[in-house]
C-alpha positions as a printed Julia matrix, in Angstrom:
389×3 Matrix{Float64}:
  17.47   15.26  -15.59
  14.0    14.69  -14.08
  12.77   13.13  -17.3
  15.83   10.84  -17.58
  15.31    9.51  -13.99
  11.65    9.12  -14.5
  12.08    7.24  -17.76
  14.62    4.98  -16.09
  12.34    4.26  -13.17
   9.45    3.54  -15.5
  11.61    1.22  -17.66
  12.62   -0.66  -14.44
   9.05   -1.0   -13.24
   7.9    -2.36  -16.6
  10.97   -4.53  -16.71
  10.03   -6.11  -13.28
   6.51   -6.67  -14.55
   7.92   -8.53  -17.5
  10.2   -10.69  -15.37
   7.37  -12.94  -14.32
   7.37  -14.31  -17.93
  10.1   -16.91  -17.13
   8.67  -19.05  -19.87
   5.59  -18.35  -22.03
   2.51  -19.58  -20.28
   4.31  -19.99  -16.96
   2.71  -18.66  -13.81
   5.32  -18.84  -10.98
   2.5   -18.4    -8.42
   1.25  -21.95   -9.3
   4.52  -23.87   -9.23
   6.55  -25.2    -6.39
   9.84  -27.25   -6.13
  11.23  -29.34   -3.3
  13.76  -32.16   -2.69
  12.66  -35.66   -1.77
  15.06  -37.79    0.26
  14.54  -41.57   -0.14
  16.02  -44.38    1.89
  18.49  -46.39   -0.02
  21.41  -48.75    0.39
  24.2   -49.98   -1.78
  21.92  -52.89   -2.7
  19.1   -50.62   -4.02
  18.76  -51.39   -7.72
  17.87  -49.09  -10.61
  14.63  -50.99  -11.1
  13.69  -50.36   -7.43
  14.48  -46.65   -7.79
  12.43  -46.24  -10.96
   9.54  -48.15   -9.33
   9.65  -45.85   -6.33
   9.66  -42.76   -8.38
   6.72  -43.99  -10.55
   4.8   -44.73   -7.24
   5.6   -41.27   -6.13
   4.29  -39.75   -9.32
   1.09  -41.73   -9.17
   0.48  -40.63   -5.6
   1.1   -36.95   -6.58
  -1.35  -37.04   -9.53
  -4.12  -38.17   -7.18
  -3.87  -35.11   -4.98
  -6.66  -32.57   -5.7
  -5.34  -29.42   -7.27
  -2.11  -30.96   -8.65
  -2.02  -30.34  -12.38
   1.44  -31.64  -13.28
   4.35  -33.25  -11.51
   7.82  -34.32  -12.63
  10.78  -35.74  -10.72
  13.85  -33.84  -11.93
  17.58  -33.43  -11.36
  20.5   -31.67  -13.15
  19.47  -28.06  -13.86
  16.6   -26.15  -12.32
  15.96  -22.57  -13.24
  17.85  -20.19  -11.0
  18.39  -22.92   -8.43
  20.93  -25.42   -9.79
  22.77  -26.0   -13.01
  24.47  -28.94  -14.63
  26.2   -29.24  -17.97
  26.84  -32.05  -20.42
  29.46  -32.14  -23.21
  28.36  -33.61  -26.5
  29.11  -33.82  -30.25
  26.74  -34.18  -33.16
  26.64  -37.44  -34.94
  28.23  -37.29  -38.37
  30.69  -34.55  -37.29
  34.22  -35.23  -36.14
  34.51  -36.08  -32.51
  36.49  -33.52  -30.59
  39.73  -34.62  -29.07
  38.76  -34.14  -25.45
  35.92  -32.97  -23.23
  37.31  -29.37  -23.04
  36.93  -29.06  -26.79
  33.39  -30.32  -26.87
  30.38  -27.94  -26.95
  28.33  -28.11  -23.75
  24.66  -27.9   -22.99
  22.66  -27.41  -19.8
  20.77  -30.63  -19.1
  17.5   -31.29  -17.27
  16.47  -34.79  -16.14
  12.72  -34.71  -16.66
   9.58  -36.67  -16.86
   6.61  -36.06  -19.08
   5.11  -33.69  -16.47
   8.08  -31.39  -16.44
   7.04  -29.26  -19.55
   3.48  -28.48  -18.32
   4.74  -27.95  -14.75
   7.28  -25.42  -15.91
   5.18  -23.9   -18.65
   7.59  -24.79  -21.48
   6.31  -24.42  -24.99
   6.64  -26.86  -27.78
   7.97  -25.51  -31.12
   8.61  -28.59  -33.09
   8.28  -32.4   -32.71
   7.14  -33.73  -29.31
   7.73  -33.49  -25.67
   9.39  -36.25  -23.61
   6.5   -38.75  -23.02
   5.78  -41.51  -20.53
   6.77  -44.12  -23.09
  10.3   -42.75  -23.08
  11.45  -45.26  -20.39
  14.26  -47.64  -19.75
  12.97  -50.06  -22.41
  12.78  -47.56  -25.36
  15.38  -45.85  -27.45
  17.0   -42.86  -25.64
  15.62  -39.46  -26.76
  15.91  -35.89  -25.85
  14.23  -32.48  -26.38
  16.52  -29.56  -27.16
  15.63  -25.83  -26.75
  15.48  -23.29  -29.59
  18.93  -21.91  -28.73
  20.44  -25.38  -29.08
  18.71  -25.72  -32.4
  19.73  -22.3   -33.8
  23.3   -22.7   -32.61
  24.1   -26.27  -33.72
  21.48  -26.91  -36.42
  21.15  -23.52  -38.13
  18.69  -23.59  -40.94
  17.91  -27.24  -40.37
  15.23  -29.32  -38.72
  16.98  -31.0   -35.83
  14.15  -33.45  -35.13
  15.45  -36.91  -35.98
  19.06  -35.91  -35.71
  21.35  -37.62  -33.21
  23.89  -36.34  -30.69
  26.26  -38.17  -28.43
  26.36  -37.19  -24.76
  29.82  -37.7   -23.47
  29.22  -38.05  -19.67
  26.23  -40.28  -20.16
  28.08  -42.18  -22.9
  24.94  -42.58  -25.04
  23.78  -41.55  -28.5
  20.32  -39.95  -28.38
  17.73  -38.96  -30.9
  16.3   -35.42  -30.89
  12.48  -35.73  -30.89
  11.51  -32.16  -30.13
  12.45  -28.48  -29.87
  11.12  -26.55  -26.94
  11.23  -22.92  -25.7
  14.26  -21.66  -23.9
  14.2   -21.65  -20.1
  15.82  -18.66  -18.23
  18.28  -20.87  -16.31
  20.86  -18.42  -15.32
  18.52  -15.6   -14.26
  16.0   -13.59  -16.04
  18.37  -11.19  -17.72
  21.64  -13.14  -17.8
  21.32  -15.85  -20.42
  22.5   -13.8   -23.33
  25.8   -13.22  -21.49
  26.27  -16.64  -20.0
  28.85  -19.14  -21.35
  26.35  -21.89  -21.91
  22.8   -21.17  -23.27
  21.88  -24.37  -25.04
  19.63  -26.77  -23.15
  18.32  -30.31  -23.43
  15.74  -32.36  -21.7
  16.76  -35.87  -20.95
  14.09  -38.5   -19.77
  14.64  -39.37  -16.14
  13.82  -43.04  -16.53
  16.32  -43.34  -19.45
  19.29  -42.35  -17.06
  22.08  -44.83  -17.74
  22.33  -47.64  -15.36
  25.75  -46.54  -14.16
  24.2   -43.25  -13.17
  20.86  -44.32  -11.7
  22.43  -45.3    -8.24
  23.46  -41.63   -7.86
  19.86  -40.58   -7.59
  18.6   -43.4    -5.47
  18.61  -41.46   -2.18
  17.51  -37.97   -3.33
  15.74  -36.25   -6.18
  14.14  -32.93   -6.83
  10.44  -32.45   -7.71
   8.43  -29.72   -9.51
   4.7   -29.41   -9.09
   2.22  -27.2   -10.82
  -1.16  -26.56   -9.06
  -4.43  -24.93   -9.82
  -3.98  -22.4    -6.99
  -1.63  -21.66   -4.14
   0.95  -24.4    -4.37
   1.73  -24.22   -0.6
  -1.91  -25.28    0.07
  -1.28  -28.77   -1.31
   2.0   -29.46    0.57
   0.12  -30.94    3.46
  -1.42  -33.52    1.1
   1.91  -34.06   -0.55
   3.65  -34.79    2.77
   0.74  -37.13    3.8
   1.04  -39.0     0.52
   4.81  -39.35    0.91
   4.43  -40.71    4.43
   1.93  -43.36    3.16
   4.44  -44.45    0.59
   7.35  -44.65    3.01
   7.5   -43.01    6.46
  11.23  -42.75    6.11
  11.1   -40.52    3.09
  11.55  -36.77    3.84
  10.6   -33.6     1.94
  12.75  -30.67    2.42
  14.03  -27.4     0.79
  10.45  -26.45   -0.27
  10.44  -23.28   -2.34
   7.66  -21.78   -4.53
   8.82  -20.52   -7.93
   7.51  -17.08   -6.74
  10.22  -17.26   -4.02
  12.83  -18.45   -6.49
  12.05  -15.59   -8.91
  11.84  -13.08   -6.06
  15.29  -13.98   -4.64
  16.83  -13.76   -8.17
  15.48  -10.17   -8.46
  16.74   -8.91   -4.99
  19.5    -6.76   -6.51
  17.22   -5.62   -9.41
  14.51   -4.71   -6.89
  16.97   -2.61   -4.84
  18.2    -0.75   -7.96
  14.6    -0.09   -8.96
  13.75    1.26   -5.51
  16.77    3.58   -5.47
  16.11    4.77   -8.96
  12.38    5.33   -8.11
  13.39    7.43   -4.99
  15.7     9.59   -7.16
  13.03    9.88   -9.74
  10.51   11.0    -7.15
  12.97   13.63   -5.76
  13.65   14.75   -9.31
   9.91   15.09   -9.95
   9.47   17.23   -6.76
  12.41   19.42   -7.77
  10.97   19.79  -11.24
   7.54   20.87   -9.79
   9.3    23.41   -7.52
  11.34   24.62  -10.3
   8.52   25.06  -12.71
   6.46   26.75  -10.01
   9.22   29.15   -9.24
   9.9    30.02  -12.94
   6.19   30.56  -13.75
   5.69   32.64  -10.58
   8.67   34.82  -11.57
   7.42   35.25  -15.07
   3.97   36.18  -13.84
   5.47   38.8   -11.59
   7.38   40.25  -14.45
   4.29   40.35  -16.68
   1.99   41.97  -13.98
   1.95   45.3   -15.98
   1.11   43.4   -19.2
  -1.61   41.44  -17.48
  -3.17   44.65  -16.13
  -3.12   46.3   -19.59
  -4.81   43.13  -21.04
  -7.52   43.16  -18.32
  -7.93   46.96  -18.69
  -8.58   46.32  -22.42
 -11.26   43.88  -21.75
  -9.44   40.51  -21.23
 -11.38   38.05  -19.24
  -9.85   36.17  -16.19
 -10.17   32.95  -18.07
  -8.05   34.51  -20.89
  -5.33   35.39  -18.27
  -5.6    31.79  -16.96
  -5.12   30.41  -20.43
  -2.25   32.79  -21.11
  -0.22   31.76  -17.95
  -0.95   28.04  -18.2
  -0.29   28.11  -21.88
   3.13   29.64  -21.35
   3.92   27.0   -18.79
   2.77   24.3   -21.03
   4.97   25.49  -23.83
   8.0    25.54  -21.54
   7.12   21.94  -20.48
   6.9    20.77  -24.06
  10.22   22.25  -24.95
  11.79   20.88  -21.8
  10.26   17.37  -22.39
  11.54   17.42  -26.01
  15.08   18.14  -24.84
  14.73   15.53  -22.06
  13.52   12.8   -24.28
  16.57   13.36  -26.51
  18.85   13.04  -23.44
  16.84   10.07  -22.05
  17.18    8.17  -25.43
  20.95    8.38  -25.06
  21.3     7.84  -21.35
  18.72    5.12  -20.82
  20.73    2.91  -23.2
  23.26    2.62  -20.43
  20.77    0.64  -18.33
  19.78   -1.73  -21.15
  21.54   -4.68  -19.33
  19.33   -4.08  -16.26
  16.06   -4.53  -18.3
  14.16   -7.66  -19.23
  11.12   -7.86  -21.53
  11.21   -4.1   -22.31
  13.42   -2.04  -24.64
  15.58    0.8   -23.31
  13.67    2.91  -25.77
  10.26    1.62  -24.85
   7.76    4.07  -26.5
   4.98    3.52  -23.91
   7.34    4.43  -21.06
   8.65    7.44  -22.8
   5.14    8.63  -23.71
   3.79    8.06  -20.24
   6.67    9.88  -18.46
   6.43   12.81  -20.98
   2.75   13.09  -20.3
   3.31   12.95  -16.57
   5.79   15.82  -16.64
   3.56   17.96  -18.9
   0.67   17.47  -16.41
   2.98   18.25  -13.53
   4.16   21.51  -15.26
   0.51   22.56  -16.01
  -0.44   21.85  -12.46
   2.56   23.88  -11.18
   1.53   26.77  -13.37
  -2.1    26.73  -12.0
  -1.34   28.53   -8.68
   0.51   31.57  -10.21
  -2.16   31.57  -13.01
  -4.84   31.89  -10.29
  -2.98   34.64   -8.57
  -2.68   36.46  -11.98
  -6.41   36.22  -12.46
  -6.98   38.22   -9.28
  -4.73   41.15  -10.24
  -6.51   44.54  -10.04
  -6.02   46.29  -13.41
  -5.52   49.67  -11.8
  -2.83   48.25   -9.5
  -1.22   46.4   -12.28
  -1.03   49.48  -14.44
   0.85   51.36  -11.72
   3.18   48.33  -11.18
   6.86   48.96  -11.77
């Protein structure tokens, strides 16, 4: 039982370490997201909104330490989600929206991919030239590609977005973003994702973003250190604009792991208690066995056995017991840890490194627990031992 608990705790710790890999190459410690409120009226045009957002982007890129910036809306990993029904050009159009496949969508600019550490697998990223004057394009993620274009190259294919009422060309395939949580995507109803250029948002929808957008920033160091400069730049653009709901991606990831962290803490406490009980148990058993073999030890020492021989004898016996116990425990752990597979991310329930590390830990503990009775056995007087009953 001790080994099962320790393996579980070890897997949870390794899983939490792997959780920081939201996307390959992404360091959440260098990213921050916030909302930007912009003054607008019913008379605010789409052209004015786009110009204001471009001015904002230019101002952000001049701030020292800012590596990438993107205005965004729609979905944001573990913060907000938005879906878009679609159908693939050349295939029959579904009868209604309910029958259409759906994808998560992200309104992005060219800086979104580097800001969020998203990898490019095929084609190209959304680029600055993908604006209101150019043909509408999207990037799709690898899940979208595998699901709806199996065995095909989706770049160059077209899909129709129902809500946006526009046909778009796929220009790239990017890595999947852990939108629903770092361990939940495989169980979610919607996994497919697409990136839609913000500046190509249809004219009928652009007024909806005129008063508020979200922003993601990637920085060279602590992202909170640049927020003073960001606020200053925004005030220079328009004193009426307001930044709010500022959250580092570290905080976003941390809040998504609250339940996982509690589970890991409880499991670690139980594992520590199991380890203590295992140490006490091994010590008690070895002490009892040493007491039972006092006569034998006396005979060995009377026949010329050195104290070091007695030490090796006792510790060796404890080690053999530990190896047998660990072998049985590993068998049980291989079965029982499968039950926590849905709690793990980035590490298998049968992770060999964790199993090896925990097994070595228990063997070392068993040997250490055998040392005190072994030292006592070394001090046995052969004459007393020979008279021991």
